[in-house]
Short mmCIF file of C-alpha atoms and ligand atoms in Angstrom, two decimals:
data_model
loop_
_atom_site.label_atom_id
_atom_site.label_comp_id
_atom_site.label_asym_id
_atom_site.label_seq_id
_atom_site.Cartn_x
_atom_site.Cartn_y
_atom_site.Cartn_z
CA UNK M 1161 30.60 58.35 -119.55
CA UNK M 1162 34.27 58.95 -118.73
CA UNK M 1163 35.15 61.51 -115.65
CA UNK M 1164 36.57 64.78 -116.99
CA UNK M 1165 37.51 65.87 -113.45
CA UNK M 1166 41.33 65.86 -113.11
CA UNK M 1167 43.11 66.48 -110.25
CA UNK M 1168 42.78 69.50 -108.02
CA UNK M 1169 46.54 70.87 -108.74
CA UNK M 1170 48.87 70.87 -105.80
CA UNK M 1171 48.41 73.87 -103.12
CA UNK M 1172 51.09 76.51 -103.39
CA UNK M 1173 53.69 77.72 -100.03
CA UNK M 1174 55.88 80.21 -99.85
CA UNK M 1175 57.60 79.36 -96.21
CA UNK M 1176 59.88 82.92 -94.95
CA UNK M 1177 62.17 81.79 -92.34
CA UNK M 1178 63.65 83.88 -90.22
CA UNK M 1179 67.12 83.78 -89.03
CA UNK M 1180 67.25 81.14 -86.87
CA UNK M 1181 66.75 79.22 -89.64
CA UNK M 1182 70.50 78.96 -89.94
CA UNK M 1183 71.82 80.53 -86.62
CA UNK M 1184 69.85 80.64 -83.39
CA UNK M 1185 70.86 83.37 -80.79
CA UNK M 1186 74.35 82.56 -79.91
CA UNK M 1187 75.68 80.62 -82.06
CA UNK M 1188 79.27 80.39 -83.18
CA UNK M 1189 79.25 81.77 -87.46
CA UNK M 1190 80.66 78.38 -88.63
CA UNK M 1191 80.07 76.46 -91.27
CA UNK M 1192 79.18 73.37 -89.27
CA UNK M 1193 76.64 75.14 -87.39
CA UNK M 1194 74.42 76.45 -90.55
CA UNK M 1195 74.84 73.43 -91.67
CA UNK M 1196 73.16 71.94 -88.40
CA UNK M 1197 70.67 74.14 -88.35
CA UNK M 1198 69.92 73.59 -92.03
CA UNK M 1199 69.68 70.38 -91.41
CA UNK M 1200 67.31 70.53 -88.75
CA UNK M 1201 64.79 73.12 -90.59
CA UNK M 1202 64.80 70.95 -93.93
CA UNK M 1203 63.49 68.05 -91.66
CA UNK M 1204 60.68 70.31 -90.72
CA UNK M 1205 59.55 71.27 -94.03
CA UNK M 1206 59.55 67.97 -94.97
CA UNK M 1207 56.14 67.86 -93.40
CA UNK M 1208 54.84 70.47 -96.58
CA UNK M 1209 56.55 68.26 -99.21
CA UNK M 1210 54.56 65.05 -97.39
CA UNK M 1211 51.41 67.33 -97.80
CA UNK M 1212 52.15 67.59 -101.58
CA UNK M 1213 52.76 71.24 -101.16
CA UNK M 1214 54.53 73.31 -104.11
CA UNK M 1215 57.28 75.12 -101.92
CA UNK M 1216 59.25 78.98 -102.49
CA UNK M 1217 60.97 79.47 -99.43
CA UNK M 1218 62.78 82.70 -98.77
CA UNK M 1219 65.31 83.27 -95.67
CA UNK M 1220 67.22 86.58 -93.94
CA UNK M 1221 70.86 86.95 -93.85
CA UNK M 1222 71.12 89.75 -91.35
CA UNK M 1223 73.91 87.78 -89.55
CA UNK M 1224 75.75 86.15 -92.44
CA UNK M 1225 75.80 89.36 -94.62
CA UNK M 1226 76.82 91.28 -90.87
CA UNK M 1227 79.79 88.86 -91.16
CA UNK M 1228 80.93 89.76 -94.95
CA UNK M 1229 80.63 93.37 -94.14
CA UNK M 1230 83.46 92.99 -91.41
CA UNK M 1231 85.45 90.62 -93.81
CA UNK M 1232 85.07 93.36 -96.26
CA UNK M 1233 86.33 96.00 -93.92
CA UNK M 1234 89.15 94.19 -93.03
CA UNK M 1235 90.41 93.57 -96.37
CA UNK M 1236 89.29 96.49 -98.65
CA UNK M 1237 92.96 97.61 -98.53
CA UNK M 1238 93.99 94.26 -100.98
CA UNK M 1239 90.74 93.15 -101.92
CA UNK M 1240 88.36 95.97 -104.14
CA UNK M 1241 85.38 95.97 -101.57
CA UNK M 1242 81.82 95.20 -102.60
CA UNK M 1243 79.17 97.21 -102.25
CA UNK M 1244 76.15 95.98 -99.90
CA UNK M 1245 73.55 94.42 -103.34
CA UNK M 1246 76.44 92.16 -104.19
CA UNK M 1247 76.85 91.04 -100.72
CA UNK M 1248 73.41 90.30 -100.35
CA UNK M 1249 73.79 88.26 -103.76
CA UNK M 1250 77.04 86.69 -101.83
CA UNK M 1251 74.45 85.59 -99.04
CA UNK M 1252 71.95 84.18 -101.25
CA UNK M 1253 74.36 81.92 -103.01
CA UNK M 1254 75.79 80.23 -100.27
CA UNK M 1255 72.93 79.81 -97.84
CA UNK M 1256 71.03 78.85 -100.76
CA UNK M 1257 73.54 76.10 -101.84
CA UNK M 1258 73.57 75.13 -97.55
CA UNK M 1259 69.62 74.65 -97.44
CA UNK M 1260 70.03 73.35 -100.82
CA UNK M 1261 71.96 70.51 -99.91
CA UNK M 1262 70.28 69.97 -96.08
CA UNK M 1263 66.56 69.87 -98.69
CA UNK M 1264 68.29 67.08 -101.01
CA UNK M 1265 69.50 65.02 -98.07
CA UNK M 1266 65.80 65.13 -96.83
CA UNK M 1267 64.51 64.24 -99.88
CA UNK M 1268 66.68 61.06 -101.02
CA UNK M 1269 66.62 59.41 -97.56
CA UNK M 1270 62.65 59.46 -97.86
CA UNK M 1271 63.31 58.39 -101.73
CA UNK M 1272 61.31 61.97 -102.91
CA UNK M 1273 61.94 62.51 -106.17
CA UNK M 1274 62.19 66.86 -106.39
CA UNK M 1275 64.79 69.22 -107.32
CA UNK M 1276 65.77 72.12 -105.35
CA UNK M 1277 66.84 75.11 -106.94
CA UNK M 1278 68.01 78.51 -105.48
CA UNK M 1279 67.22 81.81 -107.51
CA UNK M 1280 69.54 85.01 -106.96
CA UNK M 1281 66.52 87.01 -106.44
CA UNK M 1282 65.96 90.96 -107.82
CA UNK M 1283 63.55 92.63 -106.39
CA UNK M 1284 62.58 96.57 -107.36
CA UNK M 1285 62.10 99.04 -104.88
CA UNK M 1286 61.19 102.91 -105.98
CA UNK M 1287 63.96 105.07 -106.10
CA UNK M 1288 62.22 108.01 -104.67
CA UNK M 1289 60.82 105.77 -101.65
CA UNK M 1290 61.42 108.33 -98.53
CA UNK M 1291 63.81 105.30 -97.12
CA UNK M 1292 66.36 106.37 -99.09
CA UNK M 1293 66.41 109.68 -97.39
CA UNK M 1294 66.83 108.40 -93.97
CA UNK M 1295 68.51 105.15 -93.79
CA UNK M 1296 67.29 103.36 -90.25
CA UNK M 1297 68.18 99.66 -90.98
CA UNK M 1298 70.89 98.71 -88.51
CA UNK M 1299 73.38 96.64 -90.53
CA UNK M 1300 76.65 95.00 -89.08
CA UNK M 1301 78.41 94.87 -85.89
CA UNK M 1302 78.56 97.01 -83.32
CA UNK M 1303 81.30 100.15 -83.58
CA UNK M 1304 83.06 101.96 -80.83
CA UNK M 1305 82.26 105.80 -81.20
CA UNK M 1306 85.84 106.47 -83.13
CA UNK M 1307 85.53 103.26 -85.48
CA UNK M 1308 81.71 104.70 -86.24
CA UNK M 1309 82.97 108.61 -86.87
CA UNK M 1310 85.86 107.22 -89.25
CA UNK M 1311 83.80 105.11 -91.45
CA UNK M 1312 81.35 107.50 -91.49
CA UNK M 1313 84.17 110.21 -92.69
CA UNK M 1314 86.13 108.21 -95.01
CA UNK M 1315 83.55 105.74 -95.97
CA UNK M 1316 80.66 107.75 -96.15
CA UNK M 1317 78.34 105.36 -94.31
CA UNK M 1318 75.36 105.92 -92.11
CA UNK M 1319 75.73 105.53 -88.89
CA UNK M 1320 73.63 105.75 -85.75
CA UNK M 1321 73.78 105.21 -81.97
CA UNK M 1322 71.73 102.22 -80.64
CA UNK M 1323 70.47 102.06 -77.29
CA UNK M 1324 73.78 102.61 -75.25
CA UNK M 1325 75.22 99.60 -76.94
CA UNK M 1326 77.47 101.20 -79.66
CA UNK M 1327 77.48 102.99 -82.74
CA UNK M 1328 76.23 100.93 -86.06
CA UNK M 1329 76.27 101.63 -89.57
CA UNK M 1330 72.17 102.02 -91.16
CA UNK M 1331 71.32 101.52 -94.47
CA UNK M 1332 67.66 102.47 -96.32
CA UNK M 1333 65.14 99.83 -96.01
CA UNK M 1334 62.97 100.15 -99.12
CA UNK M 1335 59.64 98.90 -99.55
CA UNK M 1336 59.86 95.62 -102.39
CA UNK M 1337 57.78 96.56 -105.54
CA UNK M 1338 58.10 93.76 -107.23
CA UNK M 1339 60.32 90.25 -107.65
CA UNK M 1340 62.18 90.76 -110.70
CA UNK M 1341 62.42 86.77 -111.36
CA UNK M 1342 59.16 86.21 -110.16
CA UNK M 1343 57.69 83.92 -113.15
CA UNK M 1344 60.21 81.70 -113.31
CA UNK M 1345 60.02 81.30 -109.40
CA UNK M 1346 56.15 80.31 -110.00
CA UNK M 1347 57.19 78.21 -112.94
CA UNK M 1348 59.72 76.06 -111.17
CA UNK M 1349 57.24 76.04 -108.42
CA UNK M 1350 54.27 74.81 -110.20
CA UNK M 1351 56.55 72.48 -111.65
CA UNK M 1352 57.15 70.86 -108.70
CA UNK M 1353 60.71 71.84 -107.62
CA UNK M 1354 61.74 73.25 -104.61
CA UNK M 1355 62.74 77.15 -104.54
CA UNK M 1356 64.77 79.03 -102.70
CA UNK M 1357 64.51 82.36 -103.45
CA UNK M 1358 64.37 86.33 -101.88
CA UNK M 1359 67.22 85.18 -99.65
CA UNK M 1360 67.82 88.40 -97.46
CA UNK M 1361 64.46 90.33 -98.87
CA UNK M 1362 66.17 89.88 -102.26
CA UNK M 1363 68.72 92.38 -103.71
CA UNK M 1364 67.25 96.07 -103.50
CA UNK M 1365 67.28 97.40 -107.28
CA UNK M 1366 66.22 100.12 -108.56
CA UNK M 1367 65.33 101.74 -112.58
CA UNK M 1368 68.27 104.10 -113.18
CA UNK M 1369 67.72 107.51 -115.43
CA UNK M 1370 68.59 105.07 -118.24
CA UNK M 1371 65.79 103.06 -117.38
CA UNK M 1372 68.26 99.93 -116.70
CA UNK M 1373 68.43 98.19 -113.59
CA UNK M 1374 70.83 99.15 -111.18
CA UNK M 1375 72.07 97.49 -107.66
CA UNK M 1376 71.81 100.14 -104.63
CA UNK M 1377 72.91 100.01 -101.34
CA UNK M 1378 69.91 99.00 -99.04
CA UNK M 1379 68.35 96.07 -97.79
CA UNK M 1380 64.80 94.90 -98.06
CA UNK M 1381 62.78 93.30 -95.16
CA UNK M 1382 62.58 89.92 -95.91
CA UNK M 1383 58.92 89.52 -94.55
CA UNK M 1384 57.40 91.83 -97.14
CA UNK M 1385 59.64 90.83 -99.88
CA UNK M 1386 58.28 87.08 -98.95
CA UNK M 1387 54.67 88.67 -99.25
CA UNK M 1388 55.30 90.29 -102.42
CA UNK M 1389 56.35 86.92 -103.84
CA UNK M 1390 53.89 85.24 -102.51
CA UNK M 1391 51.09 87.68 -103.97
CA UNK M 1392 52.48 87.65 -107.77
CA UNK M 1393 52.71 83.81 -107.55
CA UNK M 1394 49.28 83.24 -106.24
CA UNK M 1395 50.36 80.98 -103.57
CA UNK M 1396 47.63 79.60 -101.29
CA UNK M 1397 49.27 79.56 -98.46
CA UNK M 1398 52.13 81.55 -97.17
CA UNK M 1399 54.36 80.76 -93.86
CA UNK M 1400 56.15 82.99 -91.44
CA UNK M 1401 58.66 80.07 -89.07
CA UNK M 1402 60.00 83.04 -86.55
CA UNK M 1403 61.20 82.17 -82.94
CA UNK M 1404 57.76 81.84 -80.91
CA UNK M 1405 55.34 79.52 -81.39
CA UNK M 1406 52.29 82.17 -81.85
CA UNK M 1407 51.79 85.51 -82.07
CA UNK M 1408 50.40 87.63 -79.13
CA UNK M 1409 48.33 90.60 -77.98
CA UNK M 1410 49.70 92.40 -74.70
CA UNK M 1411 52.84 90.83 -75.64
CA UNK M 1412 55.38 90.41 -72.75
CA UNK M 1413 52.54 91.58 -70.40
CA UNK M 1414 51.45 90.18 -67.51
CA UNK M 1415 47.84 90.14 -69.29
CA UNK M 1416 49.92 88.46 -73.02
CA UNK M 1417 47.43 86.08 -74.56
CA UNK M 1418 48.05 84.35 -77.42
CA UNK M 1419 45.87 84.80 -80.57
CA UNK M 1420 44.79 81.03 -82.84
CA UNK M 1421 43.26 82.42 -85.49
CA UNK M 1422 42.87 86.69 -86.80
CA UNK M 1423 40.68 87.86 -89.69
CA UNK M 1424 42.06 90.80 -91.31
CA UNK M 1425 39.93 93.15 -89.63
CA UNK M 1426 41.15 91.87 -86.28
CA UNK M 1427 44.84 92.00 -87.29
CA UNK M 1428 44.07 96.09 -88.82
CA UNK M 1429 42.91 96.60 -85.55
CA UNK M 1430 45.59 94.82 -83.58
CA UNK M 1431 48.57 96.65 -85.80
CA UNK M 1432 46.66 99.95 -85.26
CA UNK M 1433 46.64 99.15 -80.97
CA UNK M 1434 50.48 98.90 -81.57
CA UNK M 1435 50.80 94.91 -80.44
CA UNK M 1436 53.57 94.10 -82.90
CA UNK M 1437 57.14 95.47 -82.75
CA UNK M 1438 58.42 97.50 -85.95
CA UNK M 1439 61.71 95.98 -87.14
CA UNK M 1440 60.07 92.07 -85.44
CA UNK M 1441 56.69 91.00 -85.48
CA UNK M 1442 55.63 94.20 -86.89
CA UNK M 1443 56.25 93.27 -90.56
CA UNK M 1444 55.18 89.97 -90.24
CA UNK M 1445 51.94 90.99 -89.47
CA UNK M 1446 51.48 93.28 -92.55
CA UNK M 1447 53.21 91.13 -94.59
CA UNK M 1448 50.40 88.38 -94.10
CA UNK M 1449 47.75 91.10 -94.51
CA UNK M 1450 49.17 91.99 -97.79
CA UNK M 1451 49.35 89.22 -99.13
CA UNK M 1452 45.67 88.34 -98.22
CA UNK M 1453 44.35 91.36 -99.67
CA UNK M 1454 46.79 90.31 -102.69
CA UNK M 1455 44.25 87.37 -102.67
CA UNK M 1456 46.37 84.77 -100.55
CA UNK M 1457 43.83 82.04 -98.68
CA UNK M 1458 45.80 81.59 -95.64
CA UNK M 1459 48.68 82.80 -93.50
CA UNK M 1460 50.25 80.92 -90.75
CA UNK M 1461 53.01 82.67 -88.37
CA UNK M 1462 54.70 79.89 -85.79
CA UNK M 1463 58.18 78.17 -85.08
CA UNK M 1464 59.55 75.22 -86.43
CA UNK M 1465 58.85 72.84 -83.81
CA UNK M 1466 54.95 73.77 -84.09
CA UNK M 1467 54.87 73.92 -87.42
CA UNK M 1468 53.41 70.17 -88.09
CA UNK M 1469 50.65 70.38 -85.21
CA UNK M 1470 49.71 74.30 -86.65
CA UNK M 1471 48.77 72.59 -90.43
CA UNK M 1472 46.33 70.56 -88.42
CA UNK M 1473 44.72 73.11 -86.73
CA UNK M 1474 46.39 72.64 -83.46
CA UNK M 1475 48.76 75.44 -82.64
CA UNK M 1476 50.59 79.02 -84.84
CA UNK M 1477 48.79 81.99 -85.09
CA UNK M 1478 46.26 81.59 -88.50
CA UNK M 1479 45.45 84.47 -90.53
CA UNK M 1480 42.01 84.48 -92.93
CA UNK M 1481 40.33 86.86 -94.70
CA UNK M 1482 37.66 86.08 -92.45
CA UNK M 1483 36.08 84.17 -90.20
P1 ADP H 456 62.94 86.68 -87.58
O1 ADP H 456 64.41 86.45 -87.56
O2 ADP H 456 62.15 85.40 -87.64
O3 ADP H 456 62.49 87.70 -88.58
P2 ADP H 456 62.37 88.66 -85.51
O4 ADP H 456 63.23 88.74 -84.30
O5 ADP H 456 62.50 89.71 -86.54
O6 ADP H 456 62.60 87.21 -86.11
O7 ADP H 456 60.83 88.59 -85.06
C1 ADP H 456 60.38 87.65 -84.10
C2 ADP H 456 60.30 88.30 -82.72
O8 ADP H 456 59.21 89.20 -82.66
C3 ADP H 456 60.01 87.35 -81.58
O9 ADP H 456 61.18 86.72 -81.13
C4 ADP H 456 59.43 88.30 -80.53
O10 ADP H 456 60.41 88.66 -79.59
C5 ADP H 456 59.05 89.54 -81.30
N1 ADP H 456 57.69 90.03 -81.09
C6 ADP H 456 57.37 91.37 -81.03
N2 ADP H 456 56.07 91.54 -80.83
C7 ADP H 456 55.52 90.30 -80.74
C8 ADP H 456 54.17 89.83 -80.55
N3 ADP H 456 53.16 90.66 -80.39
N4 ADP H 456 53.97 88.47 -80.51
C9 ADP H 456 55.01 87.63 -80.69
N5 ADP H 456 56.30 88.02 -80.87
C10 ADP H 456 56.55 89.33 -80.91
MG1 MG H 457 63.03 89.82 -88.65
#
């Protein structure tokens, strides 16, 4: 009798990367240098494709879309400025086309036959989510006290003091709702290309009174946009690369330890003790919880350099429903 078994189908990633991805700490903004870095991180995930992985892989843009706010300042008396959605879209399309290009390189020299495609991602957040109301996402560079009060004045921006190092413009950070595009993100997927999508957390939308939707002036955490995506796609797996190779308790303690492997009782437990930073490894933490309880098998937060020796076992911070 013939076999009806077929194939189990490949496993599903989503892989959220943080900045660094394209700028480490430092860094000059240039071209060259994102390119580098791009580079550099496509190499790594090359270790997923060789694992027959389906990959989605999201990416901030706190620094990139930090620098198109300034050029927009600088120019809005010749060129119309754009408001902060559309620069987020700006950011998606060009680190999207870097990565892109760094992913294709990968592929052809190792004669891989996938396309990589990058989605300018939608994602709707509630317009009566209490963000809105007080906008505490620090966006941009730093401003001297005057620079702050004018564009506050004539602008109408946001702004706030940070810890005695200058005056900054905030913005609301909605909670995601849902990926707008998210189908054809899972469809791409599942059909074996490459995508790069959520770049930035995605651009905040919202349902006007029409019903339509409408671009607003926020920015989503790209951690729980990632998680969000990851849920509605019903990826298997899903990837935080940060800048530390695990996550820990006591963290920058002189008792820190470092944590392998945390059921999602231990991490409710661990985010209720107050181990993780809000606005860091805060959202990373919940974003892997959601997107277990969103029925997601595993989570996996580490850096790029551990990444390989973590998908055998041997290093990152693993996240299960249980043990
Ligand atoms: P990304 O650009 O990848 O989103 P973030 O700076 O937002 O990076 O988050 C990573 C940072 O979280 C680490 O560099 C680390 O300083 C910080 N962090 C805060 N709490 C912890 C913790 N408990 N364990 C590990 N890192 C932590
Ligand atoms: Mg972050």
């Amino acid at each position: 009798m013939q076999s009806t078994r077929q194939a189990a189908p490949p496993p599903l990633a989503v892989v959220a990367m943080g900045g660094h991805a394209f700028l480490q700490s430092g860094e000059d903004h240039t071209i060259q240098i994102h390119q580098r870095n791009a580079a550099d991180i496509s190499a790594v995930l090359m270790t997923l494709v060789e694992r027959g992985y389906n990959l989605v892989i999201t990416h901030g843009n706190g620094p990139q879309v930090g620098q198109l706010m300034r050029q927009t300042d600088m120019t809005r008396e010749e060129v119309p400025p754009m408001p902060l959605d559309v620069l987020v879209a700006d950011t998606e399309g060009w680190l999207g086309y870097i990565l892109q290009q760094a992913l294709l390189n990968q592929l052809r020299r190792r004669n891989i036959q996938r396309y990589v495609v990058t989605m300018v991602t939608q994602v709707l957040v509630d317009k009566r989510d209490p963000a809105f109301s007080k906008p505490s996402k620090p966006v941009g560079r730093f401003l001297s006290q005057e620079e702050g009060e004018a564009a506050r004045d004539e602008l109408g921006w946001d702004i706030v003091e940070d810890a005695g190092r200058g005056w900054r413009r905030v913005v609301p950070s909605p909670a995601p709702k849902r990926v707008v595009q998210w189908r054809m993100i899972r469809e791409s997927a599942l059909a074996g290309h490459i995508v790069i999508a959520g770049g930035g957390g995605g651009i905040p939308i919202i349902k006007n009174a029409h019903d339509d939707y409408e671009g607003v002036e926020a920015v989503i955490d790209k951690d729980l946009t990632s998680s969000i995506l990851a849920g509605s796609i019903g990826a298997e797996l899903m990837i935080i690369l940060t800048d530390v190779p695990q996550v820990y308790v006591n963290y920058k303690k002189p008792d820190q330890r470092s944590l392998n492997a945390v059921t999602m009782d231990m991490a409710e437990d661990l985010v209720a003790e107050g181990h993780f930073a809000a606005g860091s490894m805060g959202p990373k933490v919940i974003a892997i919880q959601n997107f277990l309880k969103a029925g997601g098998r595993r989570g996996l937060i580490t850096n790029a350099s551990t990444l390989e020796a973590a998908l055998e076992g041997r290093g990152g911070t693993h996240f299960v429903g249980r043990l």
